[in-house]
Coordinates of C-alpha atoms and ligand atoms in Angstrom, one line a residue:
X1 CA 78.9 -2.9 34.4
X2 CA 80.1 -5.4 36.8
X3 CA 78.0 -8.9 36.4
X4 CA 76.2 -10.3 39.1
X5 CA 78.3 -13.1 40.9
X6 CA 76.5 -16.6 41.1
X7 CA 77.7 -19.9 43.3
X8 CA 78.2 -21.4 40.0
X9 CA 80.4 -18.9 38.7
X10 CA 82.2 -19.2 42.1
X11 CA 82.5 -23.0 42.1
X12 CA 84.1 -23.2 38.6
X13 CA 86.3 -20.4 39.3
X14 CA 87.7 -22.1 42.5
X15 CA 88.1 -25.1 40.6
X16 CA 89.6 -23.7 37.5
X17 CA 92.4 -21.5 39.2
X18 CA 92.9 -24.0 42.1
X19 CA 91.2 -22.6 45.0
X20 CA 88.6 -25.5 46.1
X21 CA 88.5 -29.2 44.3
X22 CA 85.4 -31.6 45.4
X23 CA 87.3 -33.9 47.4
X24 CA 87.7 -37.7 46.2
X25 CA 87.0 -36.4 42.2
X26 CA 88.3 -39.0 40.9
X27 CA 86.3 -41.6 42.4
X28 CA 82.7 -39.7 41.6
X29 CA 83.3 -36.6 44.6
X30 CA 81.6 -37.2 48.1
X31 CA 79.2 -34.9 48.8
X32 CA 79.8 -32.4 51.2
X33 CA 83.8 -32.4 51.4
X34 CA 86.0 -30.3 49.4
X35 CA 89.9 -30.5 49.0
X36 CA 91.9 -26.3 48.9
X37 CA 93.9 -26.1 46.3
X38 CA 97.5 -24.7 45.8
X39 CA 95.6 -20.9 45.8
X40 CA 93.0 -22.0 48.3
X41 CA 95.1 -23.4 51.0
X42 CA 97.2 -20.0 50.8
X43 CA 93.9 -18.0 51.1
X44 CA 92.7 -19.8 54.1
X45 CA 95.7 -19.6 56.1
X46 CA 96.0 -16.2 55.4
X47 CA 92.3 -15.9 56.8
X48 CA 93.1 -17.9 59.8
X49 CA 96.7 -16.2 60.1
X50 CA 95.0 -12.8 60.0
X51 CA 92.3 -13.9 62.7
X52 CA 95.3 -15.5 65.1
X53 CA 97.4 -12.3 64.4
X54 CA 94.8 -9.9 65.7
X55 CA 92.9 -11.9 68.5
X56 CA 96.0 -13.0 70.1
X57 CA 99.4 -11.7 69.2
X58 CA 98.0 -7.9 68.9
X59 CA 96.6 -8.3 72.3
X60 CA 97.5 -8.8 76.1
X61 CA 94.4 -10.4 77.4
X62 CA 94.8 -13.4 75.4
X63 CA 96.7 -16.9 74.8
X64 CA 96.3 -20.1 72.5
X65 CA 95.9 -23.5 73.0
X66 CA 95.5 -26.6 70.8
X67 CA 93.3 -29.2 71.9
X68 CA 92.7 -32.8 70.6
X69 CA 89.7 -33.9 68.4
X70 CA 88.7 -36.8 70.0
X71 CA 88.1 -36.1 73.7
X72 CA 86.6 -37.8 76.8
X73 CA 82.6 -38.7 76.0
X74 CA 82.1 -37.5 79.2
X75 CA 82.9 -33.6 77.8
X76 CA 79.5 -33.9 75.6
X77 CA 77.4 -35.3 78.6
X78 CA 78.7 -32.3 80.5
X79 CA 78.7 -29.8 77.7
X80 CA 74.9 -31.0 76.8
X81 CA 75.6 -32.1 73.2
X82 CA 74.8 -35.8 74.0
X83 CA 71.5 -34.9 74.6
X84 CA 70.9 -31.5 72.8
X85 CA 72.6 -31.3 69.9
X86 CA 70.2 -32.5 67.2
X87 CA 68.5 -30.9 64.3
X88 CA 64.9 -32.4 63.3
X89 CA 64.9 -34.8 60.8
X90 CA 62.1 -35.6 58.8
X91 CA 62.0 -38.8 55.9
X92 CA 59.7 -38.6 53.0
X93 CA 58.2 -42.1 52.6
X94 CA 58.2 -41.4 48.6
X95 CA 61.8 -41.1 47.7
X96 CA 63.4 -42.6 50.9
X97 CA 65.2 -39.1 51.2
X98 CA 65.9 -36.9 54.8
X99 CA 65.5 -33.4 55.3
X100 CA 65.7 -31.1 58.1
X101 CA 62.1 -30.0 59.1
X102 CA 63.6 -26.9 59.3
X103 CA 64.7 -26.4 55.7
X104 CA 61.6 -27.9 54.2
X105 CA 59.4 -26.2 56.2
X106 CA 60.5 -22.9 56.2
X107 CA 61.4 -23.1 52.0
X108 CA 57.8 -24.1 51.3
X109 CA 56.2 -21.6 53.3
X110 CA 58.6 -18.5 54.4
X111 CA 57.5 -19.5 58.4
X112 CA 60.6 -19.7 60.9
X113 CA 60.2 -23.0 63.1
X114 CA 63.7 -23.2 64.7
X115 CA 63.1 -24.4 68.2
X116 CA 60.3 -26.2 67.7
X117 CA 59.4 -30.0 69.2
X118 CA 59.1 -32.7 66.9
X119 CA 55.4 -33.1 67.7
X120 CA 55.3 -29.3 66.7
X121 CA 57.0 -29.9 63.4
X122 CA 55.4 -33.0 62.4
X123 CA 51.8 -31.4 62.8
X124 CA 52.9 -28.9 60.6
X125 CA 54.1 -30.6 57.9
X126 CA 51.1 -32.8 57.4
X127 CA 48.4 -29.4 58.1
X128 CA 50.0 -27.8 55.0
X129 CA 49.6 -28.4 51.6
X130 CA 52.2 -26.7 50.3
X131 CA 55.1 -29.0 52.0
X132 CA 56.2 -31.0 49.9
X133 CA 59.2 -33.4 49.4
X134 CA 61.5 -31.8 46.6
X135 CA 62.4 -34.9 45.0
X136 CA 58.9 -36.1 43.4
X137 CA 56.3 -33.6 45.1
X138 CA 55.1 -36.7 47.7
X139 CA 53.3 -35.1 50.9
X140 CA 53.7 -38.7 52.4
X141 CA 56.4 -38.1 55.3
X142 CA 57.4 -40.2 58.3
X143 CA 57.3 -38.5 62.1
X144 CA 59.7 -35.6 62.6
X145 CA 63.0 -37.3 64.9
X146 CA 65.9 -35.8 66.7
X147 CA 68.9 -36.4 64.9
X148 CA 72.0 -36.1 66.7
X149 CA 75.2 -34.6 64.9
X150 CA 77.6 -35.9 66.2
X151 CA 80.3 -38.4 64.5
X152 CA 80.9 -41.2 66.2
X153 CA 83.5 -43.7 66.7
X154 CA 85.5 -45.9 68.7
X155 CA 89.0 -45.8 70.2
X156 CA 90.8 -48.8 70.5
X157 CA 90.2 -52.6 68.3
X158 CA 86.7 -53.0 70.1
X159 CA 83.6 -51.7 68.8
X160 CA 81.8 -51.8 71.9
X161 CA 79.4 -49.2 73.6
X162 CA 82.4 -47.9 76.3
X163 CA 84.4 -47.2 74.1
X164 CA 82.5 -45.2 71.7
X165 CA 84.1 -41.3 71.2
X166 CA 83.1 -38.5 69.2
X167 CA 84.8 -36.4 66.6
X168 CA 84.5 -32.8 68.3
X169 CA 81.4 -30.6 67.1
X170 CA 82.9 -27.2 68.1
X171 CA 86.8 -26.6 69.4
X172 CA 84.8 -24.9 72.4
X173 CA 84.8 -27.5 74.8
X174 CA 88.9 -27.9 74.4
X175 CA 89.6 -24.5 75.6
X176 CA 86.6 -24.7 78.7
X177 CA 87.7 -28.5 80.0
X178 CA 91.6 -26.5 79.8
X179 CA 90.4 -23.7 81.5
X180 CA 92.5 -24.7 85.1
X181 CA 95.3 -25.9 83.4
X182 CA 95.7 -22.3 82.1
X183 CA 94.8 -20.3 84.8
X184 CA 97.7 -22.5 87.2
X185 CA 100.1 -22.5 83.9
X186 CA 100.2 -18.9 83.0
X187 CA 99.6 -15.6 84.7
X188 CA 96.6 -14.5 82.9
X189 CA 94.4 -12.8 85.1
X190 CA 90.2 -12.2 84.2
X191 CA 89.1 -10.8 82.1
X192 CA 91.4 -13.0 79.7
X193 CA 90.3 -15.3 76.7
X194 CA 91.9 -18.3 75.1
X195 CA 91.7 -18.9 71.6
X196 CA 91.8 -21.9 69.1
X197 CA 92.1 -23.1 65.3
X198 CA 91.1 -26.6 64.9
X199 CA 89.1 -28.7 62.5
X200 CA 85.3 -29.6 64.3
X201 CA 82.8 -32.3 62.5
X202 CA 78.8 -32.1 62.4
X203 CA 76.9 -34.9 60.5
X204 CA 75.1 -32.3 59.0
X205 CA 71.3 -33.8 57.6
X206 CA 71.2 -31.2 55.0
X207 CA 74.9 -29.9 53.9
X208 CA 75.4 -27.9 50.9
X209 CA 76.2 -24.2 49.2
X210 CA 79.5 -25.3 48.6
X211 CA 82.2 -24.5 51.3
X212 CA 79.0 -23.0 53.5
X213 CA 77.8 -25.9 55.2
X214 CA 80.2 -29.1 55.1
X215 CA 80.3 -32.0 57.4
X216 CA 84.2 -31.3 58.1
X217 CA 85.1 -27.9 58.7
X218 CA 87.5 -25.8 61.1
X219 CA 86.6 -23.6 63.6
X220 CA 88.1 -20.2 64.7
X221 CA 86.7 -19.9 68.6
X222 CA 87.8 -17.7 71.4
X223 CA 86.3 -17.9 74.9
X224 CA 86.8 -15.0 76.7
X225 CA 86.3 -15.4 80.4
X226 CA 84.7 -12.5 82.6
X227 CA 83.5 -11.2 86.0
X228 CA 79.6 -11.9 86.1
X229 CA 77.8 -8.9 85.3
X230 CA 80.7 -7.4 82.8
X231 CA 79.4 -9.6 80.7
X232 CA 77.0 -7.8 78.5
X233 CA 79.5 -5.1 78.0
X234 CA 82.1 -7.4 76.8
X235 CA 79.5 -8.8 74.6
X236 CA 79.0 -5.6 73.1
X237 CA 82.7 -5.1 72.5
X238 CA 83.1 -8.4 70.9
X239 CA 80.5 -8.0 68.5
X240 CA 82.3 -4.8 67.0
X241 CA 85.5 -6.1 67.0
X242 CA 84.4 -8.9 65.3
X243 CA 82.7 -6.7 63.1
X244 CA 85.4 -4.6 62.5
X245 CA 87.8 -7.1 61.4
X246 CA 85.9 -8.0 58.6
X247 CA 85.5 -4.2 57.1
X248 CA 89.6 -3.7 58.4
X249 CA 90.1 -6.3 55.2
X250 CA 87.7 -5.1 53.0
X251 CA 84.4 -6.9 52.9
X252 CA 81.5 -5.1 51.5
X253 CA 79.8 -2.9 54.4
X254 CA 76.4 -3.3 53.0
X255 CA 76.6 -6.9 52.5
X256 CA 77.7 -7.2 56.3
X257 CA 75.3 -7.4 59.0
X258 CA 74.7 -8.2 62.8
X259 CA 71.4 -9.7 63.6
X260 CA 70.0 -10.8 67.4
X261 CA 69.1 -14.2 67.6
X262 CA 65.7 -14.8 68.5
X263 CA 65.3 -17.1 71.6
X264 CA 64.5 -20.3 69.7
X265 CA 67.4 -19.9 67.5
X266 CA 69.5 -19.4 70.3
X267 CA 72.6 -22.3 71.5
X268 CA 71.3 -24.6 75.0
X269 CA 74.2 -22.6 76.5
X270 CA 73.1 -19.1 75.7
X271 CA 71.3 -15.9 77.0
X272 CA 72.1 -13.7 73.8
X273 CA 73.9 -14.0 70.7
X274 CA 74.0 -12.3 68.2
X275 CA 75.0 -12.8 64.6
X276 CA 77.1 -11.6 62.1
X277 CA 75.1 -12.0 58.7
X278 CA 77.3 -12.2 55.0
X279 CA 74.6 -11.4 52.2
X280 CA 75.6 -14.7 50.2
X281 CA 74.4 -15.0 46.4
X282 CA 72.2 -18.2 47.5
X283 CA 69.4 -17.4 49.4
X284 CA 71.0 -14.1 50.7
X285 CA 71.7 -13.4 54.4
X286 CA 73.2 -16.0 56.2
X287 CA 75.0 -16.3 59.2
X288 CA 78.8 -15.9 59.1
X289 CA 79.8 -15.9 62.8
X290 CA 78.1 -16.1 66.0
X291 CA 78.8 -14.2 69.2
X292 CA 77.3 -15.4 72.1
X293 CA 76.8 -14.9 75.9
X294 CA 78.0 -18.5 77.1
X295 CA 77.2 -17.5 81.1
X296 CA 78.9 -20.1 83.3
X297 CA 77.2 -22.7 82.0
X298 CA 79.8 -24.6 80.2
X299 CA 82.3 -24.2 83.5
X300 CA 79.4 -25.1 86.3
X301 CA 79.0 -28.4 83.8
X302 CA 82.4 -29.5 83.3
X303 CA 82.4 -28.4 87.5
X304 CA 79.9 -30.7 88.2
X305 CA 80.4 -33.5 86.1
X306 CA 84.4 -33.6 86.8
X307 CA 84.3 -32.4 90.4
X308 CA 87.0 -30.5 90.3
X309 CA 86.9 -26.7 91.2
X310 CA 86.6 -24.8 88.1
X311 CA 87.1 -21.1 89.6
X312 CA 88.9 -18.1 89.4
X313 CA 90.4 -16.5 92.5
X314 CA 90.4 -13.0 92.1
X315 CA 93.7 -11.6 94.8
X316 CA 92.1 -8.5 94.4
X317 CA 89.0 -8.5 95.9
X318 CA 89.5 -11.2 97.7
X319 CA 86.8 -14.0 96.2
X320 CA 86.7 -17.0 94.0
X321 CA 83.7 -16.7 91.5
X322 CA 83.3 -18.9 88.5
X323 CA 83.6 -16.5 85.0
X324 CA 80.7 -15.9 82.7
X325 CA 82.1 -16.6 78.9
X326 CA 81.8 -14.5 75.7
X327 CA 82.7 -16.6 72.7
X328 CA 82.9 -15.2 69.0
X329 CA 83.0 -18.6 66.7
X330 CA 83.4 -18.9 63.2
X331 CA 84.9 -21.3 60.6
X332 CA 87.5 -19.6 58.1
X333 CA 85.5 -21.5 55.3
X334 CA 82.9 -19.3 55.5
X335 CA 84.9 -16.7 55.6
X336 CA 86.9 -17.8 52.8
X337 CA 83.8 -18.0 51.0
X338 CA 82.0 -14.8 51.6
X339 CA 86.1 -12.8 50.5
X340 CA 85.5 -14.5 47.5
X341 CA 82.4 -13.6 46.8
X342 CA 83.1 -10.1 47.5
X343 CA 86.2 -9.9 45.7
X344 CA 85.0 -11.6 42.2
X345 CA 84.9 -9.1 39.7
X346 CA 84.4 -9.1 36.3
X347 CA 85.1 -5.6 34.7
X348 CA 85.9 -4.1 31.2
X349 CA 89.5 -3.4 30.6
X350 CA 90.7 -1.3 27.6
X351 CA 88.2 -3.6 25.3
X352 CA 88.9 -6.2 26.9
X353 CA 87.0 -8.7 29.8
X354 CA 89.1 -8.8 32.6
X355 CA 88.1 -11.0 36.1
X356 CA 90.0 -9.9 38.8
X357 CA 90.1 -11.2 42.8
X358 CA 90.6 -7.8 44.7
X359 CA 91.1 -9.5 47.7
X360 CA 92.7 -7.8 50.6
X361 CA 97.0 -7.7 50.3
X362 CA 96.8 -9.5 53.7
X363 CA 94.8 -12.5 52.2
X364 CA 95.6 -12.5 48.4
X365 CA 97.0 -16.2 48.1
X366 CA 100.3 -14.8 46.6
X367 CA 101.2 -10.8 47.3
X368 CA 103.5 -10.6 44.1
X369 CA 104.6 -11.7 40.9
X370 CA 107.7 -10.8 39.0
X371 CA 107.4 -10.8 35.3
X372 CA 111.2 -10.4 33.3
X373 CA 109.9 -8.9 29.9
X374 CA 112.5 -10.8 28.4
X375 CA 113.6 -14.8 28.8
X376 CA 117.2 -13.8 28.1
X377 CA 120.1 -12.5 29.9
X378 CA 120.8 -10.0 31.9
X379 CA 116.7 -9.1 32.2
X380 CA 115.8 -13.1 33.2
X381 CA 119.0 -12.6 35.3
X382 CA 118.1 -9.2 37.4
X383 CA 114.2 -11.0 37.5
X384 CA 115.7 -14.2 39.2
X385 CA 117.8 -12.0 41.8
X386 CA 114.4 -9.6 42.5
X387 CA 112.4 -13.0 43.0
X388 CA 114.9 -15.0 45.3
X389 CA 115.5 -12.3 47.0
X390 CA 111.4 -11.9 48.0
X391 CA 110.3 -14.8 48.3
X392 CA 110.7 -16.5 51.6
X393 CA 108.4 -13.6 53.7
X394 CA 105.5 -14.2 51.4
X395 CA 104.5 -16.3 48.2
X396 CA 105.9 -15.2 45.6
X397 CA 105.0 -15.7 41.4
X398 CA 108.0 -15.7 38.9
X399 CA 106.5 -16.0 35.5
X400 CA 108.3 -15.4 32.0
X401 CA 105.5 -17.1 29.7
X402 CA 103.5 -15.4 27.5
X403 CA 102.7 -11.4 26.4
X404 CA 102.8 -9.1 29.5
X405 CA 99.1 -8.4 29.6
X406 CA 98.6 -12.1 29.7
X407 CA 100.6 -12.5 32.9
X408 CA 98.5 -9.4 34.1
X409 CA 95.8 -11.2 33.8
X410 CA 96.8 -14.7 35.3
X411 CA 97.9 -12.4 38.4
X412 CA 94.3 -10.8 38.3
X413 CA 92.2 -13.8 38.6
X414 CA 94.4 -15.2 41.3
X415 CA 94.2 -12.4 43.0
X416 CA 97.9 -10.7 43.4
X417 CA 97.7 -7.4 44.1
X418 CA 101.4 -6.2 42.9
X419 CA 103.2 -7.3 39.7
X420 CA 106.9 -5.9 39.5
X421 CA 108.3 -6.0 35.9
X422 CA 111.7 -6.0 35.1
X423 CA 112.9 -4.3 32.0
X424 CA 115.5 -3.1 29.9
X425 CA 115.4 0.2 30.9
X426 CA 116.5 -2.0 34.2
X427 CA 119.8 -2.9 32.7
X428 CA 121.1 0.3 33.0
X429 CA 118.9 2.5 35.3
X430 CA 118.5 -0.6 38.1
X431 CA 114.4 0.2 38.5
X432 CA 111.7 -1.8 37.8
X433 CA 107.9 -1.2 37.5
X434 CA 105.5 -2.4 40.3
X435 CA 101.8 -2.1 39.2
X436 CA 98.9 -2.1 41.1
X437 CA 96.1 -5.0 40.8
X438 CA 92.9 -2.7 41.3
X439 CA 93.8 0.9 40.0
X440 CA 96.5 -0.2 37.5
X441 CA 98.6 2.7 38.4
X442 CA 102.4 1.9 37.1
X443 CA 104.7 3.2 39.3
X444 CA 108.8 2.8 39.1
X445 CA 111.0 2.4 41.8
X446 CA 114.7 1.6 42.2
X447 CA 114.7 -2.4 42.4
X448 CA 117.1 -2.2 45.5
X449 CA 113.2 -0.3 47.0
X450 CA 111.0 -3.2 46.2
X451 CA 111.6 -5.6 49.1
X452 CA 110.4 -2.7 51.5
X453 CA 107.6 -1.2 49.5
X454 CA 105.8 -4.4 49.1
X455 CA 106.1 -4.7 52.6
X456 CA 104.0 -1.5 53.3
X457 CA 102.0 -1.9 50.4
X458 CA 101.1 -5.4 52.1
X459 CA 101.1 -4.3 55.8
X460 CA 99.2 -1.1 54.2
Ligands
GAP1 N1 81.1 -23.0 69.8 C1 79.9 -22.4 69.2 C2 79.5 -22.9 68.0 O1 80.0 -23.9 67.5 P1 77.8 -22.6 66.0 O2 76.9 -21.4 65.7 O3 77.2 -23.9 66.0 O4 78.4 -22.3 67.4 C3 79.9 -21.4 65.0 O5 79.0 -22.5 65.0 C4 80.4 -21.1 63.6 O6 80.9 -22.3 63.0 C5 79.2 -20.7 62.6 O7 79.0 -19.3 62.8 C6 79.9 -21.0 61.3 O8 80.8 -20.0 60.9 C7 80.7 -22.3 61.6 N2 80.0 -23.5 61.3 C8 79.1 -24.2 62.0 N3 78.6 -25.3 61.3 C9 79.3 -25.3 60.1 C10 79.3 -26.2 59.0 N4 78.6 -27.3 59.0 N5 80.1 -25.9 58.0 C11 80.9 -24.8 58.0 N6 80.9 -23.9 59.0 C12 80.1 -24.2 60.1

């Protein structure tokens, strides 16, 4: 019977094999920031290679752009995260400690209060009884506050008001405050989108489960710009393409779901999104990515608060209109976190406890490991040749310590999904034995094969 998977099983794993590290361990960790290991950073480009792969180079609608962090402060004004983008904060007078309204609300009582004014929250939290603070139990709380997210700095030696900046919240605003400089740089023609990878920063009040909610994160964002009143329909589309990605590599159909937003959940900027929900082993469903109808709100801002034209000019029909925007976001940590989830397995193997990571070929952290059964020659040799001559496309693991079964087993917890063993059958019959991570089927193939059936094994 396969155990349940906990976060603490997860975190110890990811630190054990290499995955995730609390950042600064040395020193004591900082909450709230983590480090990717050797395995981790592998796994997460592979995540955001994957996403790039499909939302841009499989398609013809679509280009990339990298914008800075740190942008004009102006682009918040416009955007409405100067004055919007706050959660409620709420400080218990008993232990000096801040919450999100939110959070404490809705834990002590089950009631969702997202949207809600302060004065709203603040009457609630000292009507019920059952609020408390969950440091010491104190019910003696200051008035709920705005609390804005963003990070702020300063460019330049003086720490003076103008010259305050902000770390981006969301790569969004890159790709909309770019949104002329593509249109008279390219040929794209609407409906197109433009995508982007990027790290984005929210001085979150309440981080935590792990790589879920951090203060520093990346962001995978595509705005896709569209005639006004195709908008709903490309919304649709997007939200099961988006969809579809994540059961194409192999996440768990009944832990995936999509879920409207209700209107107080929803973004300033939007008029529907909808979620896609990962059942997560804290608290259970939580949101994974967000697709949402953006309208033209972002483009009439930046319009008005730049004055330049923001349009498109459609040749066809003759008219300039400005595009409505659908925009799937998501940060490959929390998708890094919900494949690991799904893919942790702990399962009995001839006897034996085995924990295997049947992640997806496409995002296994290294797609193969070649095992010479012997150290000495010409086995080690003929290994050495098979390795050098694989590696380079993808990572690849040459490992000559320890029993074979012991190497399968390092292999399984990282997560590779094909082992190729040479032998000294090899010597004389030149074929080697590739076995499979998840059904353990051995299968031998000449070695001068191997190169091109891990590629379709991979590619699959
Ligand atoms: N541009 C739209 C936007 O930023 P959002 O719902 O605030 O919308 C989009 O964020 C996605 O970014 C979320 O669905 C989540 O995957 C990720 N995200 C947001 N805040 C995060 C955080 N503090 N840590 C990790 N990921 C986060």
């Amino acid at each position: 019977m396969p155990e349940t998977v906990t976060m603490e099983k997860i975190v110890a794993f990811c630190k054990r094999r290499g995955f995730v590290y609390q950042s600064s361990e040395i020193y004591g960790g900082i909450r709230s920031s983590y480090d990717y290991g050797p395995l981790g950073v592998e796994l997460k480009r592979n995540i955001k290679e994957e996403w790039w792969r499909r939302m841009v180079h499989a398609r013809e609608d679509m280009v990339g752009l990298d914008s800075a962090i740190i942008m004009h402060p102006k682009v918040w004004e416009a955007s409405g995260h100067t004055a919007t983008f706050n959660d409620m904060l709420v400080e218990s007078r008993t232990s000096g400690r801040r919450y999100r309204a939110d959070h404490l609300i809705e834990d002590a009582t089950g009631r969702e209060v997202e949207g809600l004014s302060p004065e709203e929250l603040t009457e609630i939290i000292e009507g019920d009884e059952r609020i408390k603070d969950p440091a010491d139990g104190g019910r003696d709380f200051a008035p709920v506050r705005p609390f804005n997210l963003m990070f702020e700095t300063y460019t330049g030696p003086v720490k003076s008001p103008e010259n305050i900046a902000y770390l981006r919240p969301e790569t969004a605003q890159g790709i909309f405050v770019n949104f002329k400089n593509v249109l008279d740089t390219t040929r794209v023609k609407v409906p197109f989108g433009i995508a982007q990878i990027g790290k984005s920063f929210r001085n979150e009040i309440t981080p935590g489960n792990f790589i879920f909610r951090t203060r520093e994160f990346e962001q995978m964002e595509m705005e896709f710009f569209v005639e006004p009143g195709t908008d709903e329909e490309w919304h649709e589309y997007w939200i099961e393409e988006r969809f579809n990605w994540y059961l194409n590599l192999g996440l768990s159909e009944e832990k995936l779901r999509k879920r409207e937003q209700t209107e107080d959940q929803r973004a300033h900027y939007a008029t529907r999104g909808v979620d896609i929900e990962y059942n997560y082993p804290f608290g259970g469903w939580s949101e994974l990515e967000g697709i949402a109808n953006r309208t033209d709100y972002d483009l009439k801002k930046h319009a008005q608060y730049s004055g330049q034209r923001l349009e498109y000019f459609d040749q066809a029909n003759n008219k300039s209109f400005i595009p409505y925007v659908v925009e799937p976001a998501v940060s490959p940590d929390r998708i890094m976190l919900a494949f690991l989830v799904d893919a942790y397995t702990e399962e009995e193997l001839n006897g034996e406890r085995r924990t295997v990571l049947k992640l997806h070929p496409r995002l296994a952290p290294t797609k193969a490991a070649v095992f010479p059964l012997s150290k000495k020659e010409p086995v080690s040799t003929i290994a050495r040749e098979l390795y050098d001559d694989l590696k380079g496309d993808y990572r690849i693991f040459y490992d000559d310590s320890g029993s074979i079964g012991r190497r399968y087993r390092r292999q399984d917890e990282a997560g590779t999904p094909f082992c190729v063993t040479v032998d000294f059958d090899t010597i004389e019959d030149k074929q080697v034995t590739i076995r499979d991570r998840d059904t353990l089927q051995q299968e031998r193939i000449p070695i001068q094969a191997v190169r091109e059936r891990l590629q379709g094994l991979i590619s699959g």
